[in-house]
PDB file of C-alpha atoms in Angstrom:
ATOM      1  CA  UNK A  29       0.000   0.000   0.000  1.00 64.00           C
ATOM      2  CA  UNK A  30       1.170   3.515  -1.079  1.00 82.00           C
ATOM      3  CA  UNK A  31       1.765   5.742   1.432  1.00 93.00           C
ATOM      4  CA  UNK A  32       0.946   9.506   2.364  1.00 96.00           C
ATOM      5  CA  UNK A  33       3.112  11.827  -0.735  1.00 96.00           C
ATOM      6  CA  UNK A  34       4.102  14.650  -0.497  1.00 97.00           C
ATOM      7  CA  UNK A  35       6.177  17.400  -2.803  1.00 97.00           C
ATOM      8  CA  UNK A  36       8.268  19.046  -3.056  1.00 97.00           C
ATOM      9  CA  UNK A  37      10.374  17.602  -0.471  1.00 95.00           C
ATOM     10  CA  UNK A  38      12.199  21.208  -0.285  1.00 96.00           C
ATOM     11  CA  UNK A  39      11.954  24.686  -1.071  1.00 97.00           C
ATOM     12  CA  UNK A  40      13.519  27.651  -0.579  1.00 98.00           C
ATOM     13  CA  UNK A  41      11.917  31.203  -1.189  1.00 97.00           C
ATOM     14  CA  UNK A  42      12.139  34.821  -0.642  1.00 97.00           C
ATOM     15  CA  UNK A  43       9.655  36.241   2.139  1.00 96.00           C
ATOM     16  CA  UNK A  44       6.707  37.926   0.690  1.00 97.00           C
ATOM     17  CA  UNK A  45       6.720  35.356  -2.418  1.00 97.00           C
ATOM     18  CA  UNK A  46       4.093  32.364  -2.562  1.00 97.00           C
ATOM     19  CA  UNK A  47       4.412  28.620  -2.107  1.00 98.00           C
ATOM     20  CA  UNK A  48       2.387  25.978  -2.412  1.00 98.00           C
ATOM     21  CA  UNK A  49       2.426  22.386  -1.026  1.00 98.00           C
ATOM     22  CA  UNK A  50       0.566  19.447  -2.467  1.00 97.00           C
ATOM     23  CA  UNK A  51      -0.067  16.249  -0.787  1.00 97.00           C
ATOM     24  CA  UNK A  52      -1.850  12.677  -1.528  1.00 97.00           C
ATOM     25  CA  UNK A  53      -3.266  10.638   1.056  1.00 96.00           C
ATOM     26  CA  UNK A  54      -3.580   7.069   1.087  1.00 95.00           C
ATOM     27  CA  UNK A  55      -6.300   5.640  -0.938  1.00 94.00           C
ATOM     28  CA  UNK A  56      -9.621   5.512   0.662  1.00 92.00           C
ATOM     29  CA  UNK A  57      -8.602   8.323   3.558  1.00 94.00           C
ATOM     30  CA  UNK A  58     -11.335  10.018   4.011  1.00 93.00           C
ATOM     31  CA  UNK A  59      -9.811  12.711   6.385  1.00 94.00           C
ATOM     32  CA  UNK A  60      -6.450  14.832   5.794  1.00 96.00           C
ATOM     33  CA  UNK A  61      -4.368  16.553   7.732  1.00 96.00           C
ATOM     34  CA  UNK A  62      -1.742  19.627   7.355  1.00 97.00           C
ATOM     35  CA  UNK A  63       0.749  19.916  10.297  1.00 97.00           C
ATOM     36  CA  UNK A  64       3.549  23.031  10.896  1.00 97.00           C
ATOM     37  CA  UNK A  65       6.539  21.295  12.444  1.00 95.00           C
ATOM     38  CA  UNK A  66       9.305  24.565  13.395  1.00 95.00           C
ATOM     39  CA  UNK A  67      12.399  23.480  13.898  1.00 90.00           C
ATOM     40  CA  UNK A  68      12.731  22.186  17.346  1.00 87.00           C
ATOM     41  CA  UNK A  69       9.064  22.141  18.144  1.00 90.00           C
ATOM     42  CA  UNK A  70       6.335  19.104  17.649  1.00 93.00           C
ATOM     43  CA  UNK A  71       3.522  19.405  15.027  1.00 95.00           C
ATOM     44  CA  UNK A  72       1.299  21.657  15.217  1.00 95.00           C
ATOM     45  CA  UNK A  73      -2.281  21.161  13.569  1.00 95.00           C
ATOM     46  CA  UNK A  74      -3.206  23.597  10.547  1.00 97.00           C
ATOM     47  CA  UNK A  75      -5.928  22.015   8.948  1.00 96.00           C
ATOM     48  CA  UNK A  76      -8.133  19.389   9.000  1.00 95.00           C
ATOM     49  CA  UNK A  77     -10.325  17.773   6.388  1.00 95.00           C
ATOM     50  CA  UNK A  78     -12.923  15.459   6.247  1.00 93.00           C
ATOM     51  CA  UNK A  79     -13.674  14.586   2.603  1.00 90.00           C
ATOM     52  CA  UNK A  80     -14.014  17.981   0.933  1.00 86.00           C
ATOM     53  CA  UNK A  81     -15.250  19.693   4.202  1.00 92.00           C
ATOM     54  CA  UNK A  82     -13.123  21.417   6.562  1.00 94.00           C
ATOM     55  CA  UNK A  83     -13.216  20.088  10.269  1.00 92.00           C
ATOM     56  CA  UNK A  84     -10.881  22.201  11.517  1.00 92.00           C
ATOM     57  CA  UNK A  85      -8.902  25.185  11.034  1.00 95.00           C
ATOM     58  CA  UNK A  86      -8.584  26.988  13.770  1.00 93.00           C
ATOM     59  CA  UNK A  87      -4.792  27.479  14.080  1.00 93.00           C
ATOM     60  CA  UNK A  88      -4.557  28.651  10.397  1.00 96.00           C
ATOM     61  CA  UNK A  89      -3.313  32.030   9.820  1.00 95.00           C
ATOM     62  CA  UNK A  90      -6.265  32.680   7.377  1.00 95.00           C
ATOM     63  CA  UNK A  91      -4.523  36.029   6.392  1.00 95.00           C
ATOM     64  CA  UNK A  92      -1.901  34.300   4.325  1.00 97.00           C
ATOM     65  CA  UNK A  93      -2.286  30.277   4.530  1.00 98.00           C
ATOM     66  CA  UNK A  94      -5.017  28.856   2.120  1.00 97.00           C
ATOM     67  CA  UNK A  95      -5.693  25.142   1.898  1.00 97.00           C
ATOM     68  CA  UNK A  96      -8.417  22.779   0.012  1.00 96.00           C
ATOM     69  CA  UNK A  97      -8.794  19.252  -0.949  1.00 95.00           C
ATOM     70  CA  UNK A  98      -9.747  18.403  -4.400  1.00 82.00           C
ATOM     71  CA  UNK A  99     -12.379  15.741  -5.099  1.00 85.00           C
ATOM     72  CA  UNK A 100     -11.933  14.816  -1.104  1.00 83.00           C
ATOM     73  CA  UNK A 101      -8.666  13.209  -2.450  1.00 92.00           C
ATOM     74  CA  UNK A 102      -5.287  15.660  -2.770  1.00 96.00           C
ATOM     75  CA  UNK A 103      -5.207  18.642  -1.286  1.00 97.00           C
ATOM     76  CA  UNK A 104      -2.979  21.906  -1.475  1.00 97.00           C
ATOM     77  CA  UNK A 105      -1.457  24.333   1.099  1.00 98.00           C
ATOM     78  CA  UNK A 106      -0.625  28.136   0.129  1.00 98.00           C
ATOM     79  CA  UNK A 107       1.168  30.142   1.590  1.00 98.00           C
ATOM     80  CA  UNK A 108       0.800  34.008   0.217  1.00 97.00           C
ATOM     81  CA  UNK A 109       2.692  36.145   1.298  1.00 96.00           C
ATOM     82  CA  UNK A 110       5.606  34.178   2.867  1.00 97.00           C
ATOM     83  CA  UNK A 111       7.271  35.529   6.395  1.00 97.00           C
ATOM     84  CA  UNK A 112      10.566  34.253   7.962  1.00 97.00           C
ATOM     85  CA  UNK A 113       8.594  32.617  10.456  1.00 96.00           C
ATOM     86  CA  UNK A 114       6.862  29.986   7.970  1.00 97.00           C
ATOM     87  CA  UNK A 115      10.355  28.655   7.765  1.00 98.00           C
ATOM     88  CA  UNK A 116       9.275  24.701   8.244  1.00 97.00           C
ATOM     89  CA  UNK A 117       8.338  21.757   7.846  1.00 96.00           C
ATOM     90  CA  UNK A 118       4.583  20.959   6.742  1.00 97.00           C
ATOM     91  CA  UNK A 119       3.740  17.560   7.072  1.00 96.00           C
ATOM     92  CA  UNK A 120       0.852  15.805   5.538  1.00 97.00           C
ATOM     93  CA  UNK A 121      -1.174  13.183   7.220  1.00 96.00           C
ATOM     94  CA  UNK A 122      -4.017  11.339   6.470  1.00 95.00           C
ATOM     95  CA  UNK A 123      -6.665   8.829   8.726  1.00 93.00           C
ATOM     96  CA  UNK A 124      -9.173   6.593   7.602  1.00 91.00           C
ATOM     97  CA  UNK A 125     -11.602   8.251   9.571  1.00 84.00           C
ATOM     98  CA  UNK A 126     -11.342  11.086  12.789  1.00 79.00           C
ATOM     99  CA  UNK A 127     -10.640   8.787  15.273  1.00 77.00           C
ATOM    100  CA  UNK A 128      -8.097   6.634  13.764  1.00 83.00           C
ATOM    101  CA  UNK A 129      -4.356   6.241  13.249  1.00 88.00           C
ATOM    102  CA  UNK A 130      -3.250   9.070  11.062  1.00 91.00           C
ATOM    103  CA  UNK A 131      -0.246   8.021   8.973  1.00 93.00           C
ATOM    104  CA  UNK A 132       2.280  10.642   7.231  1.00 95.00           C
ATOM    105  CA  UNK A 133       3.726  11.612   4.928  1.00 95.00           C
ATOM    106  CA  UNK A 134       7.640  12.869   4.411  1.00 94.00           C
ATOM    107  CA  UNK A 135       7.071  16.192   5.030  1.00 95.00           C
ATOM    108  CA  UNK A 136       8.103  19.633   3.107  1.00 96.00           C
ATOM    109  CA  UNK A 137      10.863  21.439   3.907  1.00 95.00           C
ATOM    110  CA  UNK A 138      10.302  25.506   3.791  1.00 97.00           C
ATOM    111  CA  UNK A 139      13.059  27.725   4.295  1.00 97.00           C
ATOM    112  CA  UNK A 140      11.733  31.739   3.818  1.00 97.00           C
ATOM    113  CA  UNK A 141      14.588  33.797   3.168  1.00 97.00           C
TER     114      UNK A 141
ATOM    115  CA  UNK B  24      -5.551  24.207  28.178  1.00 72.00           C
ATOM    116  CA  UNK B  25      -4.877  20.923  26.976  1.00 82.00           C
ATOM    117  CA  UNK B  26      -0.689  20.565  26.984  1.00 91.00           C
ATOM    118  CA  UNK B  27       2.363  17.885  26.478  1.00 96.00           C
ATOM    119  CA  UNK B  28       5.381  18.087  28.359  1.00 96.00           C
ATOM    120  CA  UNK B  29       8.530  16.373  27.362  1.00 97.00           C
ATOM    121  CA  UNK B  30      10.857  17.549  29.890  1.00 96.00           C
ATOM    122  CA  UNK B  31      14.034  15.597  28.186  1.00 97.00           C
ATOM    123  CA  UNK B  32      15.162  17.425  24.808  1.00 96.00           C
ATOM    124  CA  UNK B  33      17.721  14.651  24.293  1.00 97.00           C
ATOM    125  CA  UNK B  34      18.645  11.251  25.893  1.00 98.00           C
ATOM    126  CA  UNK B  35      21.420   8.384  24.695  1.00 97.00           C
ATOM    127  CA  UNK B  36      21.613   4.879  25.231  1.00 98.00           C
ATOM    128  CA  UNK B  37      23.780   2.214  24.983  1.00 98.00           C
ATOM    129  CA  UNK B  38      22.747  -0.484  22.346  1.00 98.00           C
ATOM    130  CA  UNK B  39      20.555  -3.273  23.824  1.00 97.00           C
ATOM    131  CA  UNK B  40      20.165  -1.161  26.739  1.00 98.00           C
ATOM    132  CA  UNK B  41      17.255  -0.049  28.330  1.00 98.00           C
ATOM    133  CA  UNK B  42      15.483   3.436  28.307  1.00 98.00           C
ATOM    134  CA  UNK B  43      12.848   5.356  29.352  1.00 98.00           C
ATOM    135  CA  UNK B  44      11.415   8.256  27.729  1.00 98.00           C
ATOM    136  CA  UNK B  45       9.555  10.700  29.790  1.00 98.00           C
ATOM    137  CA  UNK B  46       5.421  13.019  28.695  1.00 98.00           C
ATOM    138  CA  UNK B  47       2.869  14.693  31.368  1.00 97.00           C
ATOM    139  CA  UNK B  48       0.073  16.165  29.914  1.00 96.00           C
ATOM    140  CA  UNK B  49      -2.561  18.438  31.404  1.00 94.00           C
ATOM    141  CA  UNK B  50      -6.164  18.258  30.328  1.00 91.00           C
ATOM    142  CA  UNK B  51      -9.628  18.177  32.274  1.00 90.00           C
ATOM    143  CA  UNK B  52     -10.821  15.041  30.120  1.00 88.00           C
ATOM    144  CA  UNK B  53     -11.844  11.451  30.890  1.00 87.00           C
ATOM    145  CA  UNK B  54     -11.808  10.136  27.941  1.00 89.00           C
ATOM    146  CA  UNK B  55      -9.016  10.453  25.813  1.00 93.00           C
ATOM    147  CA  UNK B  56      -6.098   8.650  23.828  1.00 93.00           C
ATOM    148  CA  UNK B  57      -2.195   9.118  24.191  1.00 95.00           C
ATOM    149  CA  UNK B  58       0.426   8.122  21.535  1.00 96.00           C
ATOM    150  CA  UNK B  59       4.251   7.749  20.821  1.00 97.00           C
ATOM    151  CA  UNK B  60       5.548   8.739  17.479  1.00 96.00           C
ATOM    152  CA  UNK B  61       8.641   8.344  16.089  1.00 96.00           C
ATOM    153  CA  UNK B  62      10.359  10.913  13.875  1.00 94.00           C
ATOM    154  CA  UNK B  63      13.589   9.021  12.020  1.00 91.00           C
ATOM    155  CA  UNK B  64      16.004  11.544  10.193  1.00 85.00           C
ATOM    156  CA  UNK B  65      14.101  11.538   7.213  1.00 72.00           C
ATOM    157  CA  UNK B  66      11.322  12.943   8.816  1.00 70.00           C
ATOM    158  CA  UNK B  67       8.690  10.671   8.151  1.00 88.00           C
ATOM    159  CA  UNK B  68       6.401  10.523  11.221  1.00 92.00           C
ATOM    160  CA  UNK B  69       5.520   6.478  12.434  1.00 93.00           C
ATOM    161  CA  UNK B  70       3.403   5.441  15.453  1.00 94.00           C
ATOM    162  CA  UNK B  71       5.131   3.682  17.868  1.00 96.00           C
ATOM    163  CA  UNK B  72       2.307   2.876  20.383  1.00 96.00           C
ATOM    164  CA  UNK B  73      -1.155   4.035  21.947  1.00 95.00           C
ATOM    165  CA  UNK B  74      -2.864   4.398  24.983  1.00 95.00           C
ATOM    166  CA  UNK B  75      -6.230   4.583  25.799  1.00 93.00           C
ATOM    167  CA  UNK B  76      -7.379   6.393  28.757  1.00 92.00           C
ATOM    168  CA  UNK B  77      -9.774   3.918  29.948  1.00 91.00           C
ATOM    169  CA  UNK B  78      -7.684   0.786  29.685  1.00 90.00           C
ATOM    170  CA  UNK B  79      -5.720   0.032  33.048  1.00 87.00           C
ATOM    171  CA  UNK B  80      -3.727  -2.162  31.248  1.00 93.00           C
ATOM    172  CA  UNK B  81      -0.148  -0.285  30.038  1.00 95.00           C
ATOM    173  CA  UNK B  82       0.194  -0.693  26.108  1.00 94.00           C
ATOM    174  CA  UNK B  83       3.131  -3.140  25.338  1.00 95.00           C
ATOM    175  CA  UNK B  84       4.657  -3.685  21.091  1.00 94.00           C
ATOM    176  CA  UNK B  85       7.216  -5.714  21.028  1.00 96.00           C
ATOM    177  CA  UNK B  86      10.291  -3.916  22.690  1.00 97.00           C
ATOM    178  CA  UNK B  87       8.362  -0.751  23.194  1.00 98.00           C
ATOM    179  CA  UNK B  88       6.051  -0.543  26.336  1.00 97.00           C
ATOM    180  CA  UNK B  89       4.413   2.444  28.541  1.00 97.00           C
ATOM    181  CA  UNK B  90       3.508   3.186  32.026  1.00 97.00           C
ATOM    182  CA  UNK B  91       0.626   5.087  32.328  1.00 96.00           C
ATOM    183  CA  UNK B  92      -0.483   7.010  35.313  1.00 96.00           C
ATOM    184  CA  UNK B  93      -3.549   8.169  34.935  1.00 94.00           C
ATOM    185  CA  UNK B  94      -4.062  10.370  38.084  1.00 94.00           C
ATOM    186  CA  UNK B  95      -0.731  11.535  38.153  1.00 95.00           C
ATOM    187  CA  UNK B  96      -1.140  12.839  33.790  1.00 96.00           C
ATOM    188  CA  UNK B  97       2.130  10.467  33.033  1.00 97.00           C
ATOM    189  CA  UNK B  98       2.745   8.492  30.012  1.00 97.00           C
ATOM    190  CA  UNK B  99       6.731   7.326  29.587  1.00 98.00           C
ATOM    191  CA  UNK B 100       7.795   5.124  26.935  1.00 98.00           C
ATOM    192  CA  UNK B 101      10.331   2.218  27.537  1.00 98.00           C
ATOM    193  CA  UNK B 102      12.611   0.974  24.824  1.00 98.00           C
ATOM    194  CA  UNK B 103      13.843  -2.342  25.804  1.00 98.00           C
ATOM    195  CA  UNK B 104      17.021  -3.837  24.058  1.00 98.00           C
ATOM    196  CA  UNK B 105      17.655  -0.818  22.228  1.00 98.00           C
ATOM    197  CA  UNK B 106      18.732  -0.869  18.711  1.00 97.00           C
ATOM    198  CA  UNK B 107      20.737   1.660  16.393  1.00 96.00           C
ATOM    199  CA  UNK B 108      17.720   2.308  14.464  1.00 94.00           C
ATOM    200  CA  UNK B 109      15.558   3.403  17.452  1.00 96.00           C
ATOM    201  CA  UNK B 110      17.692   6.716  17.374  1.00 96.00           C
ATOM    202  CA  UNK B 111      14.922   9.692  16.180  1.00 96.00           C
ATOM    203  CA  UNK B 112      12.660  12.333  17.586  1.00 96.00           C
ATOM    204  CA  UNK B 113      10.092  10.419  19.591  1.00 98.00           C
ATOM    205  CA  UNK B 114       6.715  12.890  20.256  1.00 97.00           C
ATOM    206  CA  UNK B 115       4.569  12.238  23.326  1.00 97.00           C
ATOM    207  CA  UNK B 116       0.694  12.679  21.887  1.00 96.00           C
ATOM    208  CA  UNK B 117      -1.939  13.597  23.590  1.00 94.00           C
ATOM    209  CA  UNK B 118      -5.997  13.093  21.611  1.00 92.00           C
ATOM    210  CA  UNK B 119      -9.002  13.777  23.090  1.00 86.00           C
ATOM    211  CA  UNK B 120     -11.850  12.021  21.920  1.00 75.00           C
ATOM    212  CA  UNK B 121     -12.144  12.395  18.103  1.00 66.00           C
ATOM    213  CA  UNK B 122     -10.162  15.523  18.464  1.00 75.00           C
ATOM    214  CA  UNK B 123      -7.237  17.137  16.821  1.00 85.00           C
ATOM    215  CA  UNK B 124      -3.372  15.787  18.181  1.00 91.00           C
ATOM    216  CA  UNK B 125      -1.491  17.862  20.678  1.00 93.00           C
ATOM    217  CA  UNK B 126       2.183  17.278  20.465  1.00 95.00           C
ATOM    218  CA  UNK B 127       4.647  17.552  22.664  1.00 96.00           C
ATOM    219  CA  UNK B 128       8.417  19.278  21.774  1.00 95.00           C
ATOM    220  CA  UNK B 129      10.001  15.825  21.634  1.00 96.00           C
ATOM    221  CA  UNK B 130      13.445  13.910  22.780  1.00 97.00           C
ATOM    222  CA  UNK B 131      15.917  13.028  20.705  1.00 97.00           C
ATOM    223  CA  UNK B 132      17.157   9.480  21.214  1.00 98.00           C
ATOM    224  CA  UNK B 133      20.769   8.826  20.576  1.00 97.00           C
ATOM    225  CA  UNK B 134      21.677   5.055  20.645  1.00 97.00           C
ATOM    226  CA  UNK B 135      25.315   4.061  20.544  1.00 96.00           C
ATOM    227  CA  UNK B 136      27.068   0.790  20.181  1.00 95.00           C
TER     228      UNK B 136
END
């Protein structure tokens, strides 16, 4: 079984440009899952989807992140504009359902210049 | 508010040694789940073990076990026989019921032979 992918596995950009992230969950995952992991810190939760609907966002900086989940299958994180403190990495993870084990995905490495 | 505590940021072990990992957590729930994960240098996030709250019985997989003190908030995780590829960033989870993951900051296991 394939698991959770994610790309690109790095990146490097300028602050104030945009970036997006793009992740695919393991077939038949009904729920998805964007984590912030700073450097020396444990993930943080961005995002959370349930098919196409969100379940949670309530730690999203709504100002400049942007996320959505196409077909309740891939979905994509934005960033726009970048700040120094995005530097990261986002991890992807995906469940079969809420209250089960979430598996994830190799994360992307952001580094806002 | 619901919080982990790792209170090592790094610990080392001899290989096929023994060690134990320390999490608290605060929260005012009953019902909840608590989780290891294991974060390998290339960042791909894997489950070690779980917890439920309501179990008395401590969660054992393979080498990996836990003592959990309910009353006192305390989940460690023991390694037994500790390998070269147990050294990563293990998190201490905390879930409540169908709700989002709460990491802690993590300890960084060194094993050496």
């Amino acid at each position: 079984e394939a698991g959770v992918a994610q790309s690109p596995r790095y990146k490097i950009i300028e602050k104030r440009q945009s970036v997006a992230f793009w992740c695919n969950p393991i077939s038949g995952h009904a729920t998805l899952y964007w984590y912030q992991q700073i450097l020396g810190q444990g993930p943080k939760l961005l995002i959370q989807f349930q098919n196409n609907g969100v379940v949670d966002d309530s730690q999203l900086p709504k100002d400049r992140f942007s996320a959505e989940r196409l077909k309740g299958v891939d979905s994509t994180l934005k960033i726009q504009p970048a700040k120094l403190e995005d530097s990261a990495v986002y991890l992807c993870a995906s469940s079969v359902g809420t209250a089960y084990e979430q598996f994830f995905g190799p994360g992307t490495r952001l580094t806002v210049l | 508010a619901q919080t982990v505590t790792q209170s090592q940021p790094e610990m080392s072990v001899q290989e096929a040694e023994t060690v134990t990992l320390s999490c608290t957590y605060d929260t005012s729930e009953s019902d909840y789940y608590l989780f290891w994960y294991k974060q390998p240098p290339s960042r791909q996030m894997i489950l070690v073990i779980r917890q439920e709250a309501y179990k008395q019985q401590n969660a054992t997989e393979n080498r990996f076990s836990v003592n959990f003190q309910k009353a006192a908030k305390s989940f460690s995780l023991k390694i037994s026989d500790s390998q070269l590829g147990d050294a990563a960033m293990y998190f201490c989870a905390y879930r409540p019921n169908t709700d989002k993951l709460i990491f802690g900051t993590g300890t960084r296991l060194q094993v050496f032979p």
